[in-house]
Every structure is written in structure tokens, then in C-alpha cells.
Short mmCIF file of C-alpha atoms in Angstrom, two decimals:
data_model
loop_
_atom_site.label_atom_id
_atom_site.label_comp_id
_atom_site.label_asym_id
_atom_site.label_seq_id
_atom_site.Cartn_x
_atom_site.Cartn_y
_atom_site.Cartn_z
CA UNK A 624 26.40 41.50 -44.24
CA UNK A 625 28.61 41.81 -47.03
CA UNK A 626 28.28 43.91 -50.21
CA UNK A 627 27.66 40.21 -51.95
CA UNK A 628 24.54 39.55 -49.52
CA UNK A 629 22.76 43.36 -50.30
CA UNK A 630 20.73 43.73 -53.43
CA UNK A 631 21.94 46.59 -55.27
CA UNK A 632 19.70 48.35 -57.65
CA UNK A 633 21.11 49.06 -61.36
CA UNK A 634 23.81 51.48 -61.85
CA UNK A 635 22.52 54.39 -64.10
CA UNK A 636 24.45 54.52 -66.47
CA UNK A 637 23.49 51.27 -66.90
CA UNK A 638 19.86 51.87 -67.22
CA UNK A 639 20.97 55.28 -69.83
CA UNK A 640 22.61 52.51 -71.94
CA UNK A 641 18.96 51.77 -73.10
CA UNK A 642 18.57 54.20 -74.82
CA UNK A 643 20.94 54.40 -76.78
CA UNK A 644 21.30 52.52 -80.53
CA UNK A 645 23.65 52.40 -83.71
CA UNK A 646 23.04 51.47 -87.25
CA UNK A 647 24.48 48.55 -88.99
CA UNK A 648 26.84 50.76 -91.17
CA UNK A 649 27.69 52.25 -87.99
CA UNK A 650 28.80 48.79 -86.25
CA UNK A 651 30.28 47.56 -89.73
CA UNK A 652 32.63 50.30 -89.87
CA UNK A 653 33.60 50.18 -86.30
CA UNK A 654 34.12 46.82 -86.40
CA UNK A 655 35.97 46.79 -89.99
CA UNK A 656 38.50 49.59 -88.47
CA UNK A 657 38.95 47.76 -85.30
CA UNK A 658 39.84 44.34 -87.36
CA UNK A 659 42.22 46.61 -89.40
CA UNK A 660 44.15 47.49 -86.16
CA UNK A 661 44.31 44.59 -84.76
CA UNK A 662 45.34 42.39 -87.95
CA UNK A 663 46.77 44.92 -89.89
CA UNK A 664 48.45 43.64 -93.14
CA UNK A 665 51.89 44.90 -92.74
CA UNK A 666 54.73 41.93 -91.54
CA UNK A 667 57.63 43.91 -90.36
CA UNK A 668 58.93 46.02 -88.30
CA UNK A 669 57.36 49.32 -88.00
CA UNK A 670 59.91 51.24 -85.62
CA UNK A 671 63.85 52.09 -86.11
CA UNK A 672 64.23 52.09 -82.56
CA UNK A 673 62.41 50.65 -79.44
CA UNK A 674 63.59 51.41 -75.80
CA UNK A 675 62.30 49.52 -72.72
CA UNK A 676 63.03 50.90 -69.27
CA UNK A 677 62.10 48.40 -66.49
CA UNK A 678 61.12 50.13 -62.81
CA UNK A 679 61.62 48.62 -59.53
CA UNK A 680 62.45 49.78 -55.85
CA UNK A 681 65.73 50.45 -55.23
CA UNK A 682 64.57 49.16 -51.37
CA UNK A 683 63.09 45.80 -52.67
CA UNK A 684 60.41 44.26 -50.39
CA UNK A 685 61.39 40.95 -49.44
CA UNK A 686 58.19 39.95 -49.53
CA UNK A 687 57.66 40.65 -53.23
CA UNK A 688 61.26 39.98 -54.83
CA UNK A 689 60.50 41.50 -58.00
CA UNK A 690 64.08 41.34 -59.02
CA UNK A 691 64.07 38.43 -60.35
CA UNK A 692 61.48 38.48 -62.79
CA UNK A 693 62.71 41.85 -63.32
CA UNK A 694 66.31 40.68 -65.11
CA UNK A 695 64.40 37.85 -66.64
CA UNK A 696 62.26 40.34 -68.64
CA UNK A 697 65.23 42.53 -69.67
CA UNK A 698 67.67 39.74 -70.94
CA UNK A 699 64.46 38.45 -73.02
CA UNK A 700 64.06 42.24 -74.43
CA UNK A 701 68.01 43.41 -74.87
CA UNK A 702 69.24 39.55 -75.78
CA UNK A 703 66.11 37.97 -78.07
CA UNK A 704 64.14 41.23 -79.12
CA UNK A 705 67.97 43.09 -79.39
CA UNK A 706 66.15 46.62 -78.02
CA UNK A 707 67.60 49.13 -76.23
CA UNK A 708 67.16 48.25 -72.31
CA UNK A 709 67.69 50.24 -68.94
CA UNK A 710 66.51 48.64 -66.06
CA UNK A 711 66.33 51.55 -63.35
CA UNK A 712 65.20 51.32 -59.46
CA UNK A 713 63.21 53.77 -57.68
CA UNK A 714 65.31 55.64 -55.05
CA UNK A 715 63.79 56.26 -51.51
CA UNK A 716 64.66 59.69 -51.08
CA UNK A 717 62.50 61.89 -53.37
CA UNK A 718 60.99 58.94 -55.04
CA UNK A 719 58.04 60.66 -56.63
CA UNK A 720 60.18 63.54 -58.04
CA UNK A 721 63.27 61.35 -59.49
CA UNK A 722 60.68 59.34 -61.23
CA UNK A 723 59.08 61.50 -63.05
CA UNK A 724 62.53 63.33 -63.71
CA UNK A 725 63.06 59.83 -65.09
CA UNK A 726 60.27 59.40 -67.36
CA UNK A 727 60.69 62.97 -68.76
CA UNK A 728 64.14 61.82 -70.26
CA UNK A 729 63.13 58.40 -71.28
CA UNK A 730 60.49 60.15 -73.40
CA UNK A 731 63.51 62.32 -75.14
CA UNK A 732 65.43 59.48 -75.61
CA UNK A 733 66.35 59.53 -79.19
CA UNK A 734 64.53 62.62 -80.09
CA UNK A 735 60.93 61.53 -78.85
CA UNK A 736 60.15 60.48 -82.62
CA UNK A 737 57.07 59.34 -84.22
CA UNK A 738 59.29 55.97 -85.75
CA UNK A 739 59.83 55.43 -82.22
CA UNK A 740 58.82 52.62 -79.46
CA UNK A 741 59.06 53.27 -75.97
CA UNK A 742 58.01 50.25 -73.50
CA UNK A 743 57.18 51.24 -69.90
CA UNK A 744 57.42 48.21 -67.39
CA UNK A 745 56.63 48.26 -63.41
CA UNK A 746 57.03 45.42 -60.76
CA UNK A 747 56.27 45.78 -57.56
CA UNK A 748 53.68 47.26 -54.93
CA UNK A 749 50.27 49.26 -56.46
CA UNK A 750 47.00 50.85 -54.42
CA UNK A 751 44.88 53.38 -55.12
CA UNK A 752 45.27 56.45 -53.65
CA UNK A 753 41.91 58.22 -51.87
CA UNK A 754 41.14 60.22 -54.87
CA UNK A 755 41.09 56.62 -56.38
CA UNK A 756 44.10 57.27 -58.84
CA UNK A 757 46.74 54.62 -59.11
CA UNK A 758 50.24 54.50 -56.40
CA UNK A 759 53.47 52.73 -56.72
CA UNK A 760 54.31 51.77 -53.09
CA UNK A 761 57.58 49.97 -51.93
CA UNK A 762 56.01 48.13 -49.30
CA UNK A 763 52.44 47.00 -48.99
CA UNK A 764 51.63 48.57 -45.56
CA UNK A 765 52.15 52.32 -44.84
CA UNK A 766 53.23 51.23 -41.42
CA UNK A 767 56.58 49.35 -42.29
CA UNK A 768 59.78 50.36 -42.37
CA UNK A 769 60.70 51.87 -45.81
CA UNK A 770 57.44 53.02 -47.25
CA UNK A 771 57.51 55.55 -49.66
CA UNK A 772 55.05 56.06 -53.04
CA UNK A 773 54.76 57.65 -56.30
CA UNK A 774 51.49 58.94 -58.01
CA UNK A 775 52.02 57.31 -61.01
CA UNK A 776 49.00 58.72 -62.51
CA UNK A 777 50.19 62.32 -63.06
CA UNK A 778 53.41 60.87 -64.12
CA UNK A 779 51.76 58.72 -67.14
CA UNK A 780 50.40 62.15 -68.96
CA UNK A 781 54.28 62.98 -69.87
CA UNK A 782 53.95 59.37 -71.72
CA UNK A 783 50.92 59.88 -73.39
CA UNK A 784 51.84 63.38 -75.10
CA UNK A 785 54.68 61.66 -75.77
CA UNK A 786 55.12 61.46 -80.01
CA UNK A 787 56.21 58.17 -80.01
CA UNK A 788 54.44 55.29 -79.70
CA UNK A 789 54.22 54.24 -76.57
CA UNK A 790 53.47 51.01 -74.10
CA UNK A 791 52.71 50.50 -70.57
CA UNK A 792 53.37 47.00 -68.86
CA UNK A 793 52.23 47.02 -64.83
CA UNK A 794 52.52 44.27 -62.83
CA UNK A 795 51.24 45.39 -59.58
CA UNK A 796 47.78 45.83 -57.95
CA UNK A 797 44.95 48.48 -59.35
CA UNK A 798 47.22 48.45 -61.73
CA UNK A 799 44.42 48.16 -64.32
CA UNK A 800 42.98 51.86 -63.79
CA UNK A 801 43.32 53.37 -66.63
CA UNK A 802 44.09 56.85 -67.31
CA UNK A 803 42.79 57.46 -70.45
CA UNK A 804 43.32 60.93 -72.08
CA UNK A 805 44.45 62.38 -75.74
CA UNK A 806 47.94 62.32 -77.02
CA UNK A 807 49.87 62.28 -80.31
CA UNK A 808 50.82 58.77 -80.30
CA UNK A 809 49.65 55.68 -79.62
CA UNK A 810 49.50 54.53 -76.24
CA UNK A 811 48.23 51.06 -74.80
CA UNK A 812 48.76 49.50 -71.53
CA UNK A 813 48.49 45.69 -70.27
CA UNK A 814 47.62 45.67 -66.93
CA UNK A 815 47.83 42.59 -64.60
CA UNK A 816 44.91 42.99 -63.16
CA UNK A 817 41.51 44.92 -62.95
CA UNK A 818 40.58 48.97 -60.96
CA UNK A 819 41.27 47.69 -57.41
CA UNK A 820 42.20 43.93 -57.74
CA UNK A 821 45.11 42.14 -56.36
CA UNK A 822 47.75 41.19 -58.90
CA UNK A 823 49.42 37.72 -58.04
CA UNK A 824 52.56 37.15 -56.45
CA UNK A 825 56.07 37.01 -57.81
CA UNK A 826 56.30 33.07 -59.25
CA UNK A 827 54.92 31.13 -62.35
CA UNK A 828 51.47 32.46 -61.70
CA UNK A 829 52.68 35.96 -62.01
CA UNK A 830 51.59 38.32 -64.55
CA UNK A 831 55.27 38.83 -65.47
CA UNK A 832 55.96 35.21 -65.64
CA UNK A 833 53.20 34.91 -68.50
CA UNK A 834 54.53 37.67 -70.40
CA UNK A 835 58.05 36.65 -70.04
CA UNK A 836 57.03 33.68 -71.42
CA UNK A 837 54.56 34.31 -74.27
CA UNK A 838 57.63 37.01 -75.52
CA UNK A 839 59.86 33.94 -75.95
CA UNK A 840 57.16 31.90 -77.84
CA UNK A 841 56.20 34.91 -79.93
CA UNK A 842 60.44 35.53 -80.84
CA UNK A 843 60.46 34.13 -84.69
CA UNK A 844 56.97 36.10 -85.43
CA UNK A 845 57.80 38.51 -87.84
CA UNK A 846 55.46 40.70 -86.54
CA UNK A 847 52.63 41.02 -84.08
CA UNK A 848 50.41 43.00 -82.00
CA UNK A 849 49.82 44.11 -78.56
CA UNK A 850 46.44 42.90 -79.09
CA UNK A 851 47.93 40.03 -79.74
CA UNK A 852 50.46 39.46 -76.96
CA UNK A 853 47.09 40.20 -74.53
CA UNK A 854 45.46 37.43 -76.17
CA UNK A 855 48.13 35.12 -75.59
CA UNK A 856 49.09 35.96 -71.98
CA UNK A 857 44.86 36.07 -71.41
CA UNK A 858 44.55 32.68 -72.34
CA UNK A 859 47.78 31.40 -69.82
CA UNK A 860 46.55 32.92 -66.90
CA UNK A 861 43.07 31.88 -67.23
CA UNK A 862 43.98 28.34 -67.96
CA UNK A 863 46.54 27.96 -64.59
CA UNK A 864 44.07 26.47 -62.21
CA UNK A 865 46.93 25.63 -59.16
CA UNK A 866 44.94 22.58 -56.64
CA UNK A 867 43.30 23.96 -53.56
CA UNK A 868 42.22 27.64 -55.34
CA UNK A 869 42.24 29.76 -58.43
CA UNK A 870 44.85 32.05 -58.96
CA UNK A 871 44.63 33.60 -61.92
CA UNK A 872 43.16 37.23 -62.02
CA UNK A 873 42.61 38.42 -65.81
CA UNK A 874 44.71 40.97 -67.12
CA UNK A 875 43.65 43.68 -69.00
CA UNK A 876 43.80 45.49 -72.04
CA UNK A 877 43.03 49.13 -72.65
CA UNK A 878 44.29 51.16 -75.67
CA UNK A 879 44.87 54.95 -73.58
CA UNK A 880 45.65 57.22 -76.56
CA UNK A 881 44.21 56.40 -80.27
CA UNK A 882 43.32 58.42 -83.58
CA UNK A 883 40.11 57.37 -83.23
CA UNK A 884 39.25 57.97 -86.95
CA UNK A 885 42.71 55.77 -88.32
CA UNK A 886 42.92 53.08 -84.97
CA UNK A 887 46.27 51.54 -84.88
CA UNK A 888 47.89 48.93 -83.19
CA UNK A 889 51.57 49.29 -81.59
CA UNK A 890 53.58 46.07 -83.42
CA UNK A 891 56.44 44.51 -81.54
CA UNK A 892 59.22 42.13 -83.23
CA UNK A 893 62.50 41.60 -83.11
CA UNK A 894 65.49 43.90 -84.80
CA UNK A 895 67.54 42.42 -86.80
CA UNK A 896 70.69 42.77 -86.20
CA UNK A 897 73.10 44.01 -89.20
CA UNK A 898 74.97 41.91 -91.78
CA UNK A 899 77.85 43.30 -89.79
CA UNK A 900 77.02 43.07 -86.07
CA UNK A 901 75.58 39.33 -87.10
CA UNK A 902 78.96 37.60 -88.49
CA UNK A 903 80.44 38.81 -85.32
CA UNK A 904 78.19 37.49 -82.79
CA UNK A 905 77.96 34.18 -84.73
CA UNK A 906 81.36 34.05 -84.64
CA UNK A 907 81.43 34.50 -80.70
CA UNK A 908 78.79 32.13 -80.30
CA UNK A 909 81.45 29.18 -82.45
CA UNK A 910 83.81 29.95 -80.35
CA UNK A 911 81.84 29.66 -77.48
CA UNK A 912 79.44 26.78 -78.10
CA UNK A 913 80.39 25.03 -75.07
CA UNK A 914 79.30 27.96 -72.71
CA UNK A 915 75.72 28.50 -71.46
CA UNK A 916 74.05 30.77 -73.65
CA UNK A 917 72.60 34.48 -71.75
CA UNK A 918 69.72 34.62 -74.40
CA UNK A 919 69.12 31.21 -73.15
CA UNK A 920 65.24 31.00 -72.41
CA UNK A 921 63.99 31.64 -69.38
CA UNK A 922 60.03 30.58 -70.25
CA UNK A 923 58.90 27.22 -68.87
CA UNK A 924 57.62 25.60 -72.12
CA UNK A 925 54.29 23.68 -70.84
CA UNK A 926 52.91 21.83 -73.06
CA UNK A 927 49.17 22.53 -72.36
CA UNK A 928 49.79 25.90 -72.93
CA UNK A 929 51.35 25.01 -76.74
CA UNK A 930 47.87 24.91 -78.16
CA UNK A 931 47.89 28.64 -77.59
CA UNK A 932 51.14 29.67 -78.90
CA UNK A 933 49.87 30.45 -82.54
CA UNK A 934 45.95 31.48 -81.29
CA UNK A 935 46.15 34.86 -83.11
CA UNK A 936 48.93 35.37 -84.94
CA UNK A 937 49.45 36.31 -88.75
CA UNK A 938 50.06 32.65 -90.82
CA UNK A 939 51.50 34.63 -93.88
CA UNK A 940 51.56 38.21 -94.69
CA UNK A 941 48.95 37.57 -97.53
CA UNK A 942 45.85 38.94 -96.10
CA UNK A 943 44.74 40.29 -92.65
CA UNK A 944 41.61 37.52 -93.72
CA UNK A 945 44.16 34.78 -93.81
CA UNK A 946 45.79 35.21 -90.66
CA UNK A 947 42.59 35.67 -88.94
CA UNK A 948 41.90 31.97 -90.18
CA UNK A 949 44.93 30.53 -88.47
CA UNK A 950 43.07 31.01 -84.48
CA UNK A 951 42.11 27.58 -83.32
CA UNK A 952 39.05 27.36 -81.31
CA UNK A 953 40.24 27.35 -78.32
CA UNK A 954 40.90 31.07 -78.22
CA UNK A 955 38.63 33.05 -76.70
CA UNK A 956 36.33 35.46 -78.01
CA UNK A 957 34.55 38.47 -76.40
CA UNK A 958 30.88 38.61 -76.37
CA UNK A 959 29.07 41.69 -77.13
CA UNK A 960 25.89 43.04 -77.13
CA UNK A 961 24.43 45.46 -79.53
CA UNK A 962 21.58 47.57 -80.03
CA UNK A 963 20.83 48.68 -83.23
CA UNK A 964 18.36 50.95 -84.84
CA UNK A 965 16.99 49.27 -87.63
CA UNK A 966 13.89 46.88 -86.30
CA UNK A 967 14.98 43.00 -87.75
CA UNK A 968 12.93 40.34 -88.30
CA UNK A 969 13.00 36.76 -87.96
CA UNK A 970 13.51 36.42 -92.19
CA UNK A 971 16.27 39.09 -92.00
CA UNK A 972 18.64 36.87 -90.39
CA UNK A 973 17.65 33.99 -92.35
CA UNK A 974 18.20 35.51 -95.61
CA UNK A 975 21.07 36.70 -97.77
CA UNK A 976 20.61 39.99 -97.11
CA UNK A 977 22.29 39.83 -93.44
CA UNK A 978 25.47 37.46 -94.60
CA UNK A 979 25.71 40.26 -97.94
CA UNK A 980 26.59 43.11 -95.16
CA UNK A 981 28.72 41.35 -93.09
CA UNK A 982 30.29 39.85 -96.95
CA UNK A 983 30.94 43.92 -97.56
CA UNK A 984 34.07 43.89 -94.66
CA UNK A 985 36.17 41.01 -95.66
CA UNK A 986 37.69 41.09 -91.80
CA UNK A 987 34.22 40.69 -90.80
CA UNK A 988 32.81 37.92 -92.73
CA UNK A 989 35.53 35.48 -91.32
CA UNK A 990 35.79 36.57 -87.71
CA UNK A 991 32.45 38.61 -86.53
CA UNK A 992 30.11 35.93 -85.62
CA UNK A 993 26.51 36.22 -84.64
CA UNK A 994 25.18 34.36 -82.07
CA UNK A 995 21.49 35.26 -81.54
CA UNK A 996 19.38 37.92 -82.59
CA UNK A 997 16.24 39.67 -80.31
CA UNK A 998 13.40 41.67 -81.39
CA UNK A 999 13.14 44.81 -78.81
CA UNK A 1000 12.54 48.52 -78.93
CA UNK A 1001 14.72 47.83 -82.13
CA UNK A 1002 16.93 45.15 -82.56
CA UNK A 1003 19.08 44.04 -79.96
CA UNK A 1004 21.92 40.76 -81.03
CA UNK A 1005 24.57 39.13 -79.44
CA UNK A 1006 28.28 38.64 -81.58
CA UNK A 1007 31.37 37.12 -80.76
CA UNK A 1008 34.89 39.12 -81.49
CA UNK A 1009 38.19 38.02 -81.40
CA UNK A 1010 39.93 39.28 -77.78
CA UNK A 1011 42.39 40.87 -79.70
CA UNK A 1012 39.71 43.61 -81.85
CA UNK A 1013 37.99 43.98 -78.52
CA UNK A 1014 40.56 47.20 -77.18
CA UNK A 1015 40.32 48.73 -80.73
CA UNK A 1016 36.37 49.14 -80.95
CA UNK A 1017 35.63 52.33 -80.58
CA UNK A 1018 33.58 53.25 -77.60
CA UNK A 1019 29.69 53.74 -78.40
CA UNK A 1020 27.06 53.08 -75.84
CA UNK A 1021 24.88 50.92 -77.42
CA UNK A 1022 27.39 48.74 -78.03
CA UNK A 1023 28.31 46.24 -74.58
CA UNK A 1024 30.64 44.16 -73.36
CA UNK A 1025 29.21 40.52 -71.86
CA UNK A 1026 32.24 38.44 -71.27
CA UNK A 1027 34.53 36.01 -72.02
CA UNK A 1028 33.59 32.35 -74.45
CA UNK A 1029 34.83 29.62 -75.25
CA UNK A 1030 32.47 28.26 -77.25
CA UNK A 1031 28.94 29.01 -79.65
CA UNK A 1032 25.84 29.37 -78.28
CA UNK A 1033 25.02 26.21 -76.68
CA UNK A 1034 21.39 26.48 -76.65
CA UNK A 1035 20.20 27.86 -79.73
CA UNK A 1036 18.52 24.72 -80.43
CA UNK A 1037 17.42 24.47 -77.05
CA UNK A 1038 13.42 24.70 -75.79
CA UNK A 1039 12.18 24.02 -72.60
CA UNK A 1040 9.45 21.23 -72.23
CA UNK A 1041 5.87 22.65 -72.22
CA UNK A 1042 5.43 20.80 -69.29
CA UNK A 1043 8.30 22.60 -66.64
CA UNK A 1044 7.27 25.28 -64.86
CA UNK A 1045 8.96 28.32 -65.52
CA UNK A 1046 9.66 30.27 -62.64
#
């Protein structure tokens, strides 16, 4: 039989979860703080410089040419985003030692300074190892030609003390086990896919191929967030549906290092070039108009995906409010549960007195949305967050995730006929 077929009893932890409850200050503040770093007011850029360093295998698989999406991600970061980009390939001799001798002077680049930005990216082979910590690999099987690993995991602690901000991109499999642990900056990672999952192939339903893209839609943003960029390449992924079988695997968002009393959100946008540096290159690009352009874009614009293209992002830099009222619909939210201490009744959520506390957080009023309320032990209801606040909650056990929606509750006006059994 398989592990589908055998009824496993509740995990503990899940049953401990019970007991466990917060207060409605509690969740307002969380909430409020978590809005904050995900919609934060500020519209520019918040680093003087940003370095990317892009890892592959110096032995590429040829089953998994990673290359190529590889090059495509740095011309969109050195030619549209004008960052500082090394693309560097993982030798096979000493591998695990030359990497991390690698990410120790990456994190010095420039100083290791707090004004700083430094974007990790992987493509190529992941596992996990048998004490269930994450593995570059060059090749899928141990058994071919060529195989070598690192263990990234012990590497990734140099990046989290690290005192710049810092952000991890992995497109490979397991590459969603997250490593969480303090540091000084801020660290978040997009994974493209879940603790042991399968990331997809190198091609348009890559994870790569969705951020690629959603970096050249996002280029005349002022600013935005990680958050944000999640959202965005979420909502891509999920909605490529190839004939035959579903593809897409969700990727995944998980914020590694925080101040967990001030959350923040790492911002990307573009630099600017200077007054200087920009009369010369439009200069080149007159005298060159006839030539293909290298910053030429390399996304496919689809338009089904164009309703998405705006879902989260700030429509002016008045308010963190107003550009929370720019998401369509269509976006969606995360569903949460939460078990609070004070005991609600029915009239409490009909009243004022429930809309005057959510009314106290601005952020809240306009985006926190509840969808039912229960009478329990307490008070157990069921709200709807935007994606991108989701990473930015801070942890609390009566407070659970449920999934993915698209919609409102569908059957709040719903009762079942008297006369249908109910099993």
C-alpha cells in the first residue's frame, strides 16, 4: 500500500496547537507589523550597492542545461537592474571547499555593509542529504559519471551572519528546506519548490523562467518587495496548466533571518545609472539603433499572465493603504486560522465594535478580511491575507496556515436542506 492508502493519526504538534491562543491586540499588532514589511511606504532604492553571484556546475549535466537560463538571468540583472553580476561555476575538484571559499568573499564584497544587497542564485541538481539537510549535486544519480556535491546548508550560515541584507534564489529540488537561524541582516529565500519536492525542468515551466520573467515586468517599478516578486512568480506557476498533466509545483517563500520586533522586507529596483554614465550609453545606443539590443528581453510576454503583472505592487508612493488597493482579485490570498482568547459572540461580529479594531491598523482595515467566525474553547475565525504579508507574520502557534484562495467564502449563505441526511 502506499503512504496515501494508510490512515495516519494526527501529528502532535498538531494536536499541541490546541492549546494554544492569542489576543486580538496580539494578532492586530502582528498583523499591522507584517503589512508594514511587506508594503512599506518608502519608493526608492534602499541599497548603494547590490551584487548577484549566479552558481552553476562547471561539469553541466546535459540533462538539466541550466546554462541557459543561467545567462538569461544575469543579462536581466547586470543589463536592466544595472547590478553588479558574477556568474561563477562550481569546480569538480574540491567542490564543497571552493564554494564555500566562494561565498566567504562574496559576503566581503564591498565591505559586507549594512546599505548592502547581496543576491544568491543556484541552478541545477538538489537532494537532501540523510541527516535531511539540503545538497547541491551535479548529476542526479550518485552512480554517473561526474557526481560530486556540496552541503549547502552549512555553507548558508556564512550568509546569514552576513551584515548585509541578503537573498537566496534556488532553483533546484528540496530546495525549499529552510535553514532558518539568527543573523544581523535580513535574509529571505525563494525556493522553487517545497522540503523534498521536485523542482521542474529547465524550459518555460521552470522556476527560473518565471522569475526571469516577472523581473522584466517588474523593471519600471520604482520599488518593490521580495514579498512581492513571490506573489507574482506564485501566481505564473500556478496558472501554467500544460495539456496531458500539471506542472507547476508552488514555490516558496520563507523570510530566514528577521528583527522580529522591526520586520523588514529586502526591496529590489533598478540603479540608476548617473547623469554621466547615462548620456554615454544613450549615445551608444543612437549610434547603434540598428543593432539588436543585449538588454533586449528575454521574458515571453503572455498575455494571460498580464492580469498579474500589477497584483501587488505600490500604485503611488502615497500610502502603504493605497497601494494595497491597487491588487485585483485575482491575486491570491492566504487563508489563516486563528485562535483567540477572548470568547466572541454572534453580535460581536455584527456590530461596530469588531470593524472599530480592525479601523485602529489602517493596513488592516483594507486588506485583512474575515471570512467566518466559530464559537469554541474561545474563539476560533478564519481571515484572508495578502500572499505577500504571509512570510512576515511572525510565528505564533495559535495562529495557522490553511491554504491558498481565490475567492470569499462561497458558502456563507449556504444551509443544507432539513431534509438531507447528514452523514
Amino acid at each position: 500500500d502506499s503512504d496515501a492508502d494508510i490512515n495516519w493519526p494526527p501529528p502532535l504538534h498538531e494536536l499541541e496547537r490546541l492549546q494554544y491562543h492569542i489576543s486580538l491586540k496580539e494578532v492586530g499588532e502582528s498583523l499591522q507589523q507584517a503589512a508594514n514589511a511587506a508594503f512599506p511606504n518608502e519608493n526608492r532604492m534602499r541599497y548603494s550597492s547590490v551584487y548577484v553571484l549566479l552558481i552553476c556546475w562547471e561539469d553541466e549535466d546535459p540533462q538539466l542545461p541550466v546554462s541557459i537560463e543561467v545567462n538569461g538571468l544575469a543579462n536581466v540583472f547586470e543589463v536592466v537592474y544595472n547590478y553588479r553580476v558574477e556568474v561563477w561555476k562550481i569546480p569538480s575538484e574540491g567542490s564543497h571547499k571552493r564554494l564555500n571559499r566562494k561565498i566567504l568573499d562574496f559576503v566581503e564584497l564591498g565591505g559586507d555593509r549594512k546599505g548592502d544587497l547581496k543576491i544568491v542564485y543556484y541552478g541545477g541538481h538538489g537532494m537532501l542529504a540523510r541527516n535531511r539537510q539540503l545538497c547541491w549535486a551535479s548529476r542526479a544519480n550518485s552512480q554517473e559519471p561526474g557526481y560530486q556535491t556540496v552541503k549547502w546548508n552549512g555553507i548558508q550560515h556564512a550568509l546569514e551572519e552576513a551584515e548585509s541584507d541578503v537573498l537566496l534564489l534556488l532553483d533546484c529540488c528540496a530546495s525549499g528546506t529552510a535553514n532558518t537561524d539568527t543573523g544581523n541582516g535580513v535574509t529571505e529565500l525563494i525556493a522553487a519548490c517545497g522540503f523534498n519536492t521536485v523542482a521542474n525542468p529547465v524550459g518555460k515551466f521552470s522556476f527560473t523562467h518565471a522569475l526571469i520573467t516577472e523581473l522584466e515586468l517588474l523593471k519600471d517599478v520604482p520599488s518593490f518587495t521580495v514579498g512581492s516578486l513571490y506573489n507574482k512568480i506564485l501566481c505564473r506557476i500556478q496558472n501554467w496548466m500544460p495539456a496531458g498533466r500539471e506542472m507547476q509545483r508552488p514555490p516558496l517563500h520563507v523570510v530566514l533571518t528577521q528583527n522580529q520586533r522591526l520586520p523588514r522586507s529586502i526591496q529590489l529596483s533598478r540603479i540608476r545609472p548617473s547623469a554621466e554614465t547615462y548620456l554615454k550609453d544613450s549615445t551608444n545606443q543612437m549610434n547603434t539603433q540598428s543593432l539588436p539590443s543585449r538588454g533586449a528581453s528575454l521574458a515571453i510576454s503572455d498575455s494571460s499572465f498580464s492580469t498579474f503583472s500589477g497584483s501587488s505592487l505600490p500604485a503611488s508612493s502615497a500610502s502603504s493603504t493605497t497601494s494595497l488597493n491597487s491588487q485585483p482579485l485575482i491575486s491570491p490570498r492566504i487563508a489563516i486560522s486563528i485562535r483567540l482568547k477572548e470568547t466572541l459572540e454572534i453580535s460581536d461580529f455584527q456590530t461596530d465594535s469588531f470593524a472599530d479594531w480592525l479601523g485602529m491598523m489602517p493596513v488592516l482595515a483594507e486588506q485583512v478580511k474575515i471570512e467566518a467566525g466559530f464559537t469554541s474553547f474561545s474563539t476560533l475565525i478564519i481571515a484572508t491575507i495578502p500572499v505577500d504579508m504571509w512570510c512576515y507574520v511572525q510565528h505564533h502557534p495559535a495562529i495557522t496556515l490553511i491554504g491558498l484562495v481565490k475567492s470569499s467564502n462561497l458558502v456563507s449563505n449556504y444551509s443544507v436542506p432539513t431534509e438531507v441526511p447528514i452523514r
